[in-house]
C-alpha positions as a printed NumPy array, in Angstrom:
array([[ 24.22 , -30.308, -29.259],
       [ 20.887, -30.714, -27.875],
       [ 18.059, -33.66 , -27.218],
       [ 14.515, -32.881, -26.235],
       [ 12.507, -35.459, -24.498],
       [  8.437, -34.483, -24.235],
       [  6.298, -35.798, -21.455],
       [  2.937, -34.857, -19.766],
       [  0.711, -36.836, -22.667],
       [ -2.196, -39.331, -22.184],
       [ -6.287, -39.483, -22.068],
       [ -8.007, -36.851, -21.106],
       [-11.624, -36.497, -21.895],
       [-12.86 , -33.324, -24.205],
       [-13.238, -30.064, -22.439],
       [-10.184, -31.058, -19.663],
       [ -6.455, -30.44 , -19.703],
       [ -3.279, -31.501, -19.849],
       [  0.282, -29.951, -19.665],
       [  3.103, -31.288, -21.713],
       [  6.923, -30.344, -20.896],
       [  9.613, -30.576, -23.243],
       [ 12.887, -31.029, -21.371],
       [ 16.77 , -30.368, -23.241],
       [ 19.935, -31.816, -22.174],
       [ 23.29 , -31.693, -23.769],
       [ 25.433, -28.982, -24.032],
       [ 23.325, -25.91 , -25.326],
       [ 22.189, -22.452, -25.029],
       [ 19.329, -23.002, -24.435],
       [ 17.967, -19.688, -23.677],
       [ 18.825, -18.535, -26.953],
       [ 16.373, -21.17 , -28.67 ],
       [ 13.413, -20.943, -30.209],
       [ 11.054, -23.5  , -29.247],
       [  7.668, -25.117, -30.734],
       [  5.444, -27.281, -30.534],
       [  4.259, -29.479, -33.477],
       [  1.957, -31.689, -33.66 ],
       [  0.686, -34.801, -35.903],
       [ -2.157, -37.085, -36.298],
       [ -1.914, -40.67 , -37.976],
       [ -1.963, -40.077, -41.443],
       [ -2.051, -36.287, -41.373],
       [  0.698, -33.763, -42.373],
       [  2.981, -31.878, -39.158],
       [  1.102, -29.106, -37.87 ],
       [  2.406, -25.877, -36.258],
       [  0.934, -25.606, -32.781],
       [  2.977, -22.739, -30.9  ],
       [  6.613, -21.255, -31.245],
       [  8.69 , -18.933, -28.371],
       [ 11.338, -17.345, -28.751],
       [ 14.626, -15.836, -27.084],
       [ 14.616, -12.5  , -28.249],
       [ 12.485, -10.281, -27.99 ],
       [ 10.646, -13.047, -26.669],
       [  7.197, -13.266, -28.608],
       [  5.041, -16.202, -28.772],
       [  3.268, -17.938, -31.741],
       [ -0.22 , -19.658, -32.084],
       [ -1.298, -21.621, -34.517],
       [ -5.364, -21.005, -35.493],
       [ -6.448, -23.974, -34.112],
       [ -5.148, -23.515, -30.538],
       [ -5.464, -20.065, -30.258],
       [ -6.915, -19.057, -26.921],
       [ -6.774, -22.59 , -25.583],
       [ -2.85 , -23.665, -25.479],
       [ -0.37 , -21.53 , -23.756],
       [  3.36 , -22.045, -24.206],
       [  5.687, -20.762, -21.68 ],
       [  9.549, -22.008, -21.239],
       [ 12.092, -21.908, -17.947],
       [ 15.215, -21.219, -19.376],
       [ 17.027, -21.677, -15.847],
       [ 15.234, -25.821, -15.957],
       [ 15.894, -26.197, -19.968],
       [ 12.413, -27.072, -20.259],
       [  9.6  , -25.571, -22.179],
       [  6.13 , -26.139, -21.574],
       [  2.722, -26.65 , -23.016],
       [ -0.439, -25.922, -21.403],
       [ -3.438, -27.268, -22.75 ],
       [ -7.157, -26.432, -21.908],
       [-10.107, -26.696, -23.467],
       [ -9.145, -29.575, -25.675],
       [-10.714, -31.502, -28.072],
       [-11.35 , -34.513, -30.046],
       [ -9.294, -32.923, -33.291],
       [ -6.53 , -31.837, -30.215],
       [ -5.936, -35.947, -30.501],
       [ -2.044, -36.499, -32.229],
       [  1.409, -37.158, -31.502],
       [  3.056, -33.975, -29.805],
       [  6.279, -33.104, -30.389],
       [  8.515, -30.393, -29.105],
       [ 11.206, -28.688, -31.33 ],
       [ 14.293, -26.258, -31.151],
       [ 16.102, -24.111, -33.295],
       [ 18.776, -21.365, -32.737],
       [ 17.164, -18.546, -35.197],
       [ 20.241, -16.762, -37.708],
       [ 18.57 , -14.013, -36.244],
       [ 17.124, -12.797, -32.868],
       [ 13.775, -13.595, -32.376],
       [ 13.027, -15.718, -35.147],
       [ 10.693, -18.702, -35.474],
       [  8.948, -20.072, -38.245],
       [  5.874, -22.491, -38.44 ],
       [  7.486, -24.827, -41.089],
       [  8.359, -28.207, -39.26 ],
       [ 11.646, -28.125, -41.673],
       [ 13.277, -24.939, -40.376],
       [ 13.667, -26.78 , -36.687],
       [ 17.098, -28.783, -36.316],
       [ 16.21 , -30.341, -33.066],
       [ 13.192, -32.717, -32.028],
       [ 12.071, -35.079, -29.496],
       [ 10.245, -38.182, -30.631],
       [  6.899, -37.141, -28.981],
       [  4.216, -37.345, -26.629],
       [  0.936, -38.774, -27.504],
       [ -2.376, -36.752, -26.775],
       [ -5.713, -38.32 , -26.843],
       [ -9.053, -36.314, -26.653],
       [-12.445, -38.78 , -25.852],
       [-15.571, -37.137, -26.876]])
């Protein structure tokens, strides 16, 4: 139905940014969505990052990121979006974008397991 590609990742040193993109193809509403973004360090468990959603359109933060990352998505270019400031050393991990069409409008969920679609990631690396 869908595939998600990420891109944007690399070095950055702490305290800069970076902004990752997460772009669908195939045949899909893709507007409809909800999108995250997920994230996971060597040896360390998925963690929720940010979620957006079609309707009514709220956004998600996980505690870590909160006031740092903004997500934002362009439904007409299929892509969603990731914009990271501030980061930091513990920001390092593989970054990975995910989609899900909710049973019901404007749900999301910060469980890597309720997502059905996901790229294969973007690595981010924070020097200190």
């Amino acid at each position: 139905q869908v595939q998600l590609v990420e891109s944007g990742g690399g070095l950055v040193q702490a305290g800069g940014s970076l902004r990752l993109s997460c772009a669908a193809s195939g045949r899909t509403t893709f507007n409809t969505y909800t999108m995250g973004w997920f994230r996971q360090a060597l040896g360390k468990e998925r963690e929720f990052v940010a979620a957006i959603t079609w309707a009514p359109g709220r956004i998600y933060y996980g505690d870590s990121v909160k006031g740092r990352f903004t997500i934002s998505r362009d439904n007409a270019k299929n892509t969603v979006y990731l914009q990271m400031n501030s980061l930091k050393p513990e920001d390092t991990a593989l970054y990975y974008c995910a989609g899900n069409r909710p049973p019901v409008g404007g749900g999301y969920s910060t469980l890597p397991e309720w997502y059905d679609y996901w790229g294969r990631g973007t690595q981010v690396t924070v020097s200190s």
